[in-house]
XYZ file of C-alpha atoms in Angstrom:
617
model
C 0.000 0.000 0.000
C 2.998 2.358 0.128
C 4.846 4.021 2.981
C 3.102 5.204 6.141
C 2.073 8.843 5.844
C 1.955 9.455 9.592
C 2.901 13.060 10.352
C 6.542 13.384 11.340
C 6.811 17.097 12.000
C 4.448 19.651 13.463
C 2.890 21.947 10.937
C 2.834 25.678 11.714
C -0.236 26.600 13.735
C -1.447 28.888 10.967
C -1.227 26.332 8.142
C -4.827 25.168 8.389
C -8.388 25.869 7.471
C -11.450 25.214 9.594
C -14.694 23.450 8.757
C -17.649 22.885 11.065
C -21.317 22.138 11.612
C -22.202 24.543 14.484
C -21.465 21.844 17.052
C -17.809 21.147 16.458
C -15.053 21.787 13.941
C -12.113 20.118 12.242
C -8.802 21.728 11.356
C -7.533 20.745 7.922
C -3.897 21.465 7.128
C -2.463 22.403 3.762
C -1.172 18.811 3.671
C -4.743 17.514 3.453
C -4.622 16.305 7.035
C -7.216 16.679 9.769
C -5.057 16.874 12.881
C -7.606 18.342 15.312
C -11.235 17.339 15.724
C -13.430 16.714 18.762
C -16.732 14.917 18.215
C -19.597 15.281 18.636
C -19.093 18.675 20.337
C -16.449 21.398 20.662
C -15.482 20.265 24.156
C -15.690 16.515 23.558
C -12.431 14.557 23.908
C -10.347 14.733 20.754
C -10.524 12.017 18.108
C -7.842 13.591 15.940
C -5.224 15.432 17.972
C -1.913 15.139 16.127
C -1.416 18.883 16.483
C -0.807 18.222 20.189
C 1.119 14.979 19.792
C 2.341 13.890 16.382
C 2.841 10.304 17.488
C -0.221 9.594 19.629
C -2.818 12.226 18.752
C -4.474 10.730 15.661
C -5.143 12.191 12.216
C -7.033 11.702 8.945
C -4.994 12.450 5.855
C -5.930 12.378 2.172
C -3.111 13.549 -0.097
C -0.950 12.514 -3.049
C 1.741 9.946 -2.335
C 4.346 12.370 -3.681
C 5.373 15.688 -2.153
C 4.756 18.960 -3.933
C 3.056 22.334 -3.806
C -0.263 22.640 -1.985
C -2.746 25.502 -1.908
C -5.932 26.143 0.066
C -8.979 28.331 -0.465
C -12.603 28.502 0.594
C -15.332 28.305 -1.978
C -16.442 31.952 -2.090
C -18.621 33.051 0.828
C -18.708 29.603 2.418
C -16.964 27.388 4.964
C -16.350 24.713 2.317
C -12.592 24.272 2.161
C -10.631 23.284 -0.960
C -7.086 21.934 -0.710
C -5.306 21.739 -4.051
C -2.343 19.472 -4.730
C -0.161 20.639 -7.609
C 2.217 17.995 -8.949
C 4.181 17.839 -12.216
C 2.234 14.769 -13.345
C -1.184 15.812 -12.112
C -3.406 18.155 -10.135
C -6.007 16.952 -7.640
C -8.123 18.648 -5.016
C -9.931 17.719 -1.807
C -13.087 19.546 -0.743
C -13.807 19.339 2.982
C -16.928 20.387 4.856
C -19.287 19.303 7.624
C -22.973 19.310 6.626
C -25.227 21.695 8.534
C -28.734 20.295 8.630
C -31.047 23.181 7.784
C -34.110 21.224 8.889
C -32.846 21.095 12.481
C -34.777 23.156 14.996
C -32.511 25.879 16.369
C -31.641 26.165 19.164
C -32.054 22.758 20.767
C -31.415 20.248 17.995
C -28.205 18.452 17.152
C -27.031 17.508 13.693
C -25.210 14.286 12.932
C -21.471 14.767 13.273
C -20.116 14.040 9.818
C -17.110 15.102 7.781
C -17.362 14.912 4.005
C -14.158 14.743 1.956
C -14.511 14.843 -1.841
C -11.439 13.992 -3.915
C -11.441 15.305 -7.479
C -9.074 14.816 -10.388
C -8.254 18.010 -12.269
C -5.296 17.386 -14.597
C -3.125 14.385 -15.366
C -3.096 11.302 -13.152
C -2.584 11.548 -9.391
C -1.912 8.711 -6.976
C -3.714 9.411 -3.700
C -3.201 7.847 -0.287
C -5.831 7.852 2.459
C -4.732 7.238 6.049
C -7.310 7.486 8.831
C -5.878 6.913 12.303
C -8.246 8.042 15.073
C -7.161 8.282 18.696
C -10.318 8.406 20.805
C -10.581 10.160 24.150
C -7.416 12.252 23.824
C -5.646 9.039 22.731
C -6.541 7.342 26.020
C -9.391 5.125 24.749
C -8.302 2.125 22.649
C -10.345 1.186 19.612
C -10.982 -1.761 17.357
C -10.852 -1.474 13.566
C -13.357 -3.448 11.525
C -13.230 -3.548 7.726
C -16.737 -3.521 6.264
C -17.975 -3.801 2.649
C -18.786 -0.079 2.704
C -15.534 1.017 4.341
C -14.318 0.816 7.925
C -15.719 1.013 11.453
C -13.669 2.177 14.423
C -15.184 1.125 17.775
C -14.264 2.544 21.184
C -15.806 3.272 24.568
C -15.914 6.919 23.485
C -18.175 6.139 20.518
C -17.513 4.917 16.996
C -16.451 6.312 13.655
C -17.860 5.017 10.383
C -15.652 5.698 7.378
C -17.627 5.207 4.174
C -15.376 4.778 1.164
C -15.882 4.193 -2.573
C -12.473 2.476 -2.759
C -11.261 -0.653 -0.900
C -9.990 -0.021 2.630
C -7.313 -2.057 4.403
C -6.400 -2.262 8.090
C -2.749 -1.494 8.785
C -2.138 -1.666 12.509
C -5.435 -0.001 13.374
C -5.147 2.561 10.574
C -7.646 2.558 7.734
C -5.571 3.001 4.598
C -6.181 3.033 0.879
C -4.366 4.033 -2.277
C -6.077 4.873 -5.521
C -5.485 6.722 -8.763
C -7.668 9.612 -9.822
C -8.064 10.992 -13.335
C -9.500 14.271 -14.631
C -13.249 14.697 -13.971
C -13.264 11.716 -11.590
C -14.636 12.264 -8.107
C -14.636 10.107 -4.973
C -16.603 10.973 -1.824
C -15.516 9.811 1.630
C -17.702 10.256 4.687
C -16.548 10.042 8.303
C -19.442 9.955 10.734
C -19.366 9.878 14.524
C -21.779 7.358 16.041
C -23.017 7.530 19.614
C -23.382 4.247 21.508
C -26.377 2.380 20.148
C -26.553 4.385 16.942
C -26.810 2.070 13.901
C -23.884 1.791 11.512
C -24.340 2.757 7.838
C -25.883 0.163 5.572
C -23.510 1.031 2.763
C -25.962 0.118 0.009
C -26.282 3.559 -1.561
C -23.153 5.564 -2.391
C -22.926 9.004 -0.854
C -23.519 11.827 -3.306
C -20.963 14.303 -2.048
C -21.734 16.845 -4.753
C -25.346 17.199 -3.597
C -24.233 17.535 0.018
C -21.684 20.147 -1.006
C -24.271 22.117 -2.961
C -26.442 22.118 0.161
C -23.521 23.333 2.275
C -22.724 26.122 -0.177
C -26.382 27.147 -0.232
C -26.531 27.187 3.571
C -23.461 29.360 4.103
C -24.292 31.816 1.332
C -27.864 32.054 2.524
C -26.706 32.827 6.044
C -24.144 35.348 4.835
C -26.727 37.165 2.701
C -28.023 38.746 5.928
C -24.781 40.677 6.375
C -25.549 44.395 6.184
C -21.971 45.669 5.881
C -21.016 47.085 2.469
C -17.904 49.152 3.204
C -14.129 48.692 2.922
C -12.466 45.362 3.684
C -15.762 43.522 3.173
C -14.066 40.238 2.270
C -12.182 40.301 5.575
C -15.404 41.104 7.425
C -17.196 38.234 5.686
C -14.478 35.725 6.562
C -14.499 36.861 10.176
C -18.293 36.538 10.249
C -18.067 32.996 8.897
C -15.457 32.133 11.530
C -17.558 33.559 14.361
C -20.568 31.634 13.094
C -18.525 28.405 13.147
C -17.746 29.075 16.809
C -21.432 29.127 17.778
C -22.997 26.019 19.307
C -26.412 25.706 17.714
C -28.094 23.437 20.315
C -27.811 26.099 23.054
C -26.745 29.364 21.399
C -23.436 29.432 23.288
C -20.294 30.800 21.613
C -16.840 29.313 22.220
C -13.684 31.406 22.493
C -11.776 29.056 20.166
C -12.230 25.455 19.005
C -8.762 24.247 20.073
C -6.942 23.669 23.334
C -3.384 24.034 24.598
C -1.805 25.550 21.503
C 1.035 27.546 23.067
C 1.436 31.296 23.410
C 5.180 30.591 23.321
C 6.597 27.495 21.627
C 8.039 25.294 24.339
C 6.357 27.393 27.027
C 3.678 26.682 29.614
C 1.005 29.214 28.609
C -1.204 26.587 27.004
C -4.931 26.890 27.687
C -8.192 25.193 26.765
C -10.478 27.700 25.017
C -13.348 25.393 23.995
C -15.758 27.050 26.405
C -17.994 30.089 26.555
C -16.361 33.051 28.223
C -19.033 35.528 29.219
C -16.747 38.352 28.096
C -15.789 36.941 24.701
C -19.330 35.897 23.880
C -20.736 39.301 24.828
C -18.231 40.984 22.526
C -19.134 38.482 19.797
C -22.825 39.345 20.116
C -21.863 42.996 19.624
C -19.971 42.077 16.442
C -22.907 40.017 15.139
C -25.304 42.901 15.762
C -23.021 45.342 13.969
C -23.046 43.069 10.908
C -26.804 42.460 10.945
C -26.907 38.903 12.325
C -29.662 39.168 14.937
C -30.563 35.445 15.179
C -27.202 34.663 16.738
C -27.721 37.438 19.274
C -31.159 36.059 20.139
C -29.811 32.540 20.613
C -26.986 33.698 22.864
C -29.315 35.893 24.902
C -31.465 32.834 25.562
C -28.410 30.957 26.808
C -27.255 33.958 28.853
C -30.649 34.452 30.479
C -30.543 30.856 31.702
C -27.133 31.492 33.289
C -28.295 34.745 34.916
C -31.362 33.032 36.363
C -29.091 30.466 38.028
C -27.501 33.246 40.127
C -24.849 30.988 41.700
C -23.222 33.042 44.427
C -19.719 31.583 44.289
C -17.865 34.662 43.101
C -20.895 36.658 42.050
C -24.077 36.234 39.998
C -22.144 34.876 36.993
C -19.205 32.590 36.447
C -16.373 33.747 34.219
C -17.014 30.912 31.774
C -19.262 27.914 31.224
C -19.338 24.809 29.121
C -21.387 25.125 25.941
C -24.248 23.233 27.589
C -24.171 25.512 30.644
C -22.144 23.244 32.948
C -20.251 25.134 35.648
C -17.411 22.818 36.635
C -14.499 23.135 34.193
C -11.839 21.592 36.420
C -8.431 21.844 34.773
C -6.216 18.794 34.330
C -3.242 17.873 32.172
C -2.778 15.214 29.506
C 0.680 14.107 30.574
C 0.920 11.455 27.857
C 0.781 14.188 25.190
C 4.058 15.941 24.401
C 2.295 19.149 23.351
C 2.694 21.180 20.195
C 6.434 21.092 19.431
C 7.087 20.008 23.002
C 4.957 22.715 24.656
C 3.914 21.104 27.904
C 1.677 20.866 29.806
C -1.299 20.027 27.592
C -4.252 21.371 29.548
C -7.922 20.390 29.335
C -10.503 22.301 31.316
C -9.697 25.781 32.559
C -8.754 26.666 36.122
C -9.870 30.258 35.641
C -13.537 29.232 35.611
C -13.986 30.011 39.308
C -11.997 33.243 39.394
C -13.474 36.604 40.238
C -13.341 38.805 37.133
C -15.501 41.846 37.710
C -15.235 43.111 34.144
C -17.636 40.461 32.820
C -20.612 42.384 34.201
C -19.897 45.428 32.081
C -19.554 43.402 28.915
C -22.724 41.442 29.671
C -24.909 44.425 30.545
C -23.605 46.357 27.538
C -24.595 43.479 25.235
C -28.031 43.272 26.899
C -28.448 47.024 26.473
C -27.582 46.842 22.771
C -29.785 43.780 22.271
C -32.738 45.513 23.941
C -32.144 48.615 21.833
C -31.505 47.068 18.419
C -33.187 43.618 18.434
C -36.063 43.186 20.878
C -36.944 44.453 24.369
C -36.001 42.071 27.164
C -38.741 40.650 29.389
C -39.567 41.886 32.877
C -38.409 38.554 34.300
C -35.044 38.997 32.577
C -34.854 42.601 33.770
C -35.347 41.569 37.406
C -32.295 39.312 37.143
C -30.292 42.070 35.444
C -31.346 44.500 38.165
C -30.203 42.091 40.856
C -26.874 41.779 39.062
C -26.508 45.571 38.931
C -27.104 45.820 42.664
C -24.427 43.184 43.227
C -21.957 45.155 41.086
C -22.772 48.361 42.985
C -22.037 46.598 46.264
C -18.910 44.726 45.140
C -17.012 46.852 42.620
C -14.400 47.774 45.238
C -13.173 44.197 45.525
C -9.817 43.203 44.014
C -10.054 40.492 41.366
C -8.036 38.367 38.926
C -8.998 40.635 36.056
C -9.467 40.395 32.326
C -6.157 38.569 31.799
C -6.953 35.882 34.395
C -3.760 36.288 36.393
C -2.748 33.362 38.550
C -0.666 35.354 41.017
C -2.909 37.422 43.305
C -5.974 39.611 43.125
C -5.465 43.301 42.442
C -7.540 46.401 41.846
C -7.351 46.215 38.055
C -8.419 49.433 36.366
C -10.102 47.618 33.475
C -12.244 45.675 35.952
C -13.409 48.939 37.544
C -13.990 50.414 34.088
C -16.376 47.609 33.184
C -18.150 47.912 36.545
C -18.801 51.523 35.525
C -20.065 50.268 32.140
C -22.425 47.802 33.831
C -23.986 50.477 36.023
C -24.099 53.065 33.243
C -25.745 50.761 30.693
C -28.161 49.426 33.267
C -29.234 52.973 34.073
C -29.552 53.819 30.379
C -31.647 50.733 29.719
C -33.936 51.455 32.655
C -34.369 55.090 31.609
C -35.137 54.227 28.005
C -37.710 51.605 28.993
C -38.897 53.272 32.258
C -37.944 50.105 34.126
C -37.897 50.100 37.931
C -34.584 50.161 39.837
C -32.876 52.055 42.636
C -31.632 54.871 40.410
C -30.191 57.087 43.121
C -28.060 54.290 44.582
C -26.803 53.002 41.239
C -26.043 56.496 39.945
C -24.120 57.241 43.127
C -22.024 54.072 42.785
C -21.469 54.630 39.058
C -20.089 58.086 39.785
C -17.945 56.735 42.631
C -16.398 54.226 40.248
C -15.619 57.007 37.789
C -13.889 59.144 40.387
C -12.015 56.133 41.786
C -10.576 55.341 38.352
C -9.560 58.931 37.764
C -7.889 59.039 41.183
C -6.330 55.578 41.539
C -5.954 54.561 37.913
C -4.140 57.663 36.689
C -0.378 58.029 37.059
C 0.546 61.703 36.812
C 4.269 60.956 36.449
C 3.747 58.716 33.434
C 0.747 60.673 32.190
C -1.073 57.403 31.662
C -3.722 55.145 33.062
C -2.059 52.087 34.626
C -2.949 48.439 34.920
C -3.830 48.338 38.611
C -4.011 50.743 41.528
C -0.616 51.253 43.124
C 1.378 49.981 40.127
C 3.315 51.582 37.283
C 2.590 48.811 34.786
C 0.634 49.647 31.639
C -2.191 47.581 30.197
C -3.497 47.589 26.613
C -7.006 46.983 27.958
C -7.164 50.646 28.947
C -7.376 51.467 25.237
C -11.038 50.480 25.562
C -11.869 53.502 27.732
C -13.066 55.724 24.867
C -14.672 52.753 23.098
C -17.093 52.255 25.997
C -17.708 56.036 26.313
C -16.011 56.333 29.681
C -13.749 59.150 28.529
C -13.660 61.368 25.466
C -11.291 59.934 22.838
C -9.555 63.319 22.579
C -9.275 63.893 26.339
C -5.618 64.727 27.132
C -5.492 61.807 29.570
C -6.569 59.399 26.866
C -4.271 60.801 24.208
C -1.251 60.513 26.481
C -2.299 56.988 27.512
C -2.343 56.022 23.844
C 1.133 57.497 23.382
C 2.555 55.751 26.474
C 0.984 52.470 25.353
C 2.612 52.791 21.942
C 5.976 53.488 23.577
C 5.837 50.612 26.068
C 3.688 47.867 24.538
C 3.868 48.213 20.749
C 6.402 46.512 18.478
C 6.105 47.406 14.787
C 2.373 48.112 15.190
C 1.689 44.894 17.139
C 0.523 45.257 20.736
C 1.455 43.264 23.828
C -1.185 42.920 26.550
C 1.205 44.115 29.246
C 4.884 44.051 30.135
C 6.267 40.705 31.302
C 9.869 41.871 31.693
C 11.826 45.010 32.545
C 11.863 47.457 35.435
C 8.083 47.699 35.412
C 6.296 44.463 34.650
C 3.195 42.430 35.462
C 3.589 39.353 37.654
C 0.754 37.218 36.326
C 1.875 34.079 38.161
C 2.749 32.191 34.974
C 6.250 31.439 33.760
C 7.576 32.143 30.287
C 6.707 34.701 27.637
C 4.114 35.222 24.951
C 3.513 36.930 21.634
C 1.664 40.115 20.852
C -2.063 39.930 21.513
C -3.974 40.474 18.284
C -7.149 41.764 19.910
C -5.113 44.522 21.550
C -3.795 45.633 18.167
C -7.354 46.103 16.958
C -8.152 48.016 20.183
C -5.286 50.378 19.356
C -6.723 50.870 15.871
C -10.090 51.800 17.368
C -8.620 54.135 19.981
C -6.598 55.963 17.310
C -9.648 56.070 15.034
C -11.825 57.688 17.682
C -9.034 60.116 18.529
C -9.036 61.276 14.905
C -5.568 59.860 14.162
C -6.837 58.107 11.057
C -3.576 57.770 9.144
C -1.943 55.966 12.076
C -5.009 53.825 12.610
C -5.298 52.794 8.977
C -1.622 51.895 8.612
C -1.694 49.712 11.736
C -4.921 48.078 10.569
C -3.563 47.360 7.098
C -0.379 45.924 8.614
C -2.468 43.736 10.882
C -4.291 42.331 7.873
C -0.980 40.845 6.706
C -0.721 38.645 9.814
C -3.710 36.422 9.085
C -3.045 33.039 7.558
C -3.553 32.180 3.900
C -7.314 31.829 4.464
C -7.875 34.969 6.519
C -7.856 33.175 9.897
C -6.279 34.627 13.037
C -4.984 32.944 16.138
C -4.815 34.579 19.554
C -1.265 35.928 19.315
C 1.541 36.663 16.860
C 5.146 35.618 17.384
C 8.354 37.563 16.706
C 8.628 36.442 13.080
C 4.933 36.786 12.279
C 3.959 33.217 13.140
C 0.626 32.412 14.759
C 0.619 31.498 18.446
C -2.135 30.305 20.744
C -5.459 28.761 19.877
C -6.870 29.180 16.379
C -9.161 30.590 15.129
C -9.726 33.006 17.987
C -13.121 34.689 18.365
C -11.588 37.612 20.278
C -9.312 38.455 17.350
C -11.958 38.162 14.650
C -14.545 40.228 16.520
C -11.828 42.817 17.131
C -11.166 42.961 13.407
C -14.872 43.450 12.692
C -15.267 46.267 15.202
C -12.068 48.058 14.153
C -12.906 47.789 10.449
C -16.454 49.087 10.853
C -15.409 52.036 12.979
C -12.425 52.947 10.826
C -14.488 52.683 7.652
C -17.169 54.959 9.116
C -14.670 57.596 10.196
C -12.906 57.521 6.823
C -16.303 58.249 5.309
C -16.869 61.088 7.766
C -19.462 59.190 9.804
C -19.692 58.186 13.448
C -20.403 54.740 14.852
C -22.175 54.894 18.183
C -23.682 52.299 20.475
């Protein structure tokens, strides 16, 4: 059958595309290899995880037997991915997608978890090798491989995988392998379907018509995208970011994950490796804002339904809301390590779960109430029952904003009085008051107004460093924080206020490297002790925050140049990870919702200002 095509080196983090079905995703590399996929859901144990351990993790590769040049693209305005293999003796292509069942009731219904891979011949004759090597349960659950007339069945305690194939499959040490030759205009469709325990295996009598399924997928994505209301500059980048954010939504509940991957490092060989397959209240609230700005109200409605359920729970561990939840609303996200995995390029530990889930992060209340305010204003008024829970949350913020917390960046050292946390407490109270005034809703206005104004004065007193002429990261420190760039974006301070202008300048001096922005300083005379060893790259969301701050300050030439530079750091498909390394490589989990929603917001605001308009909330 030819030599084993098991991956021998780690691909760059950015060398992949993403496909999905609004329940989970698969990463497909430019080598035609799926090396990350969790089924049936985002946070299920991995079935293919070679990106975290090339030897144990599992993969599904379809590619020519010979090496050569490969290219990837999406079919226009879709999440259908095409990988093209260009060889001297032939050209072939693989089209990958996961069907999204339009007839499912949303939210609440689950679609079958299925990956479709169509192999087409384009020019000449190409010899193709298929190698499917799953590793269930983060490679901890053994499986049995059964060759069937229709393909291959992999059985494990974690479920089964049915690989339907139009060509003969062989078992090589638990791998399903095949080699075949493809000619111009020939097409072969392979289907990989996840089966829950008790779910019947395919009959295999009727061949799968991949072309019909692909036409349906194209129709679905273009139909969804047709609701986009944005028509300005950089529309293709906006569209791709919208499609990415949509892929990160979990249709059965309306939740939105921060990223579909876990433990991809912020520094190769380092320890800053986190699991992002959950719903951060903060990230999801920002994502709702981005969806609303683009005209996608259904996603906002679905998330608001999920959020209302969380607010009604009112668990008083560290406040009315947890920092993050599982996509089904579960609270316990206990962090543990997969010690048998070596990690991406040796970046240990490989973490699953997230220990920050029970931290106190006061900023989440501002982001949540702001999204509720915008939803009530631009989509549909919230119910009285929902308002009572929001009101209770506002009273909690008014009574607790003076607490120290772990902050936006989830430090694992000690709680501090982070200025951004206080800023978002001000946002929560301000937006709650605005919402109540606009709707004439009952609340203790005098008390909440008093506390809102106290927060404002506290920030101006304890968050401002007169020597540096800058807002700082936390009271009593000299460290700077890129999160303070959000102050004018949330209407806390005028974008042209001297304090804000000098904060922008100090941030550029201390945290910016060739237009890219670090979150905070990890080294030097003044640095942030976040309790985690090692370094990290520049934080892409912060770069987009700088673009917005400069835009609102009227420094449009600076803003546009930084934005255009930032557009060069996406991968070949327009996808962004969390961070960018010193030579422009992607670091951290990919694709990152935070980065893509930052791009959307920065682009829309910059475009409006270039046209002489204003974008307000």
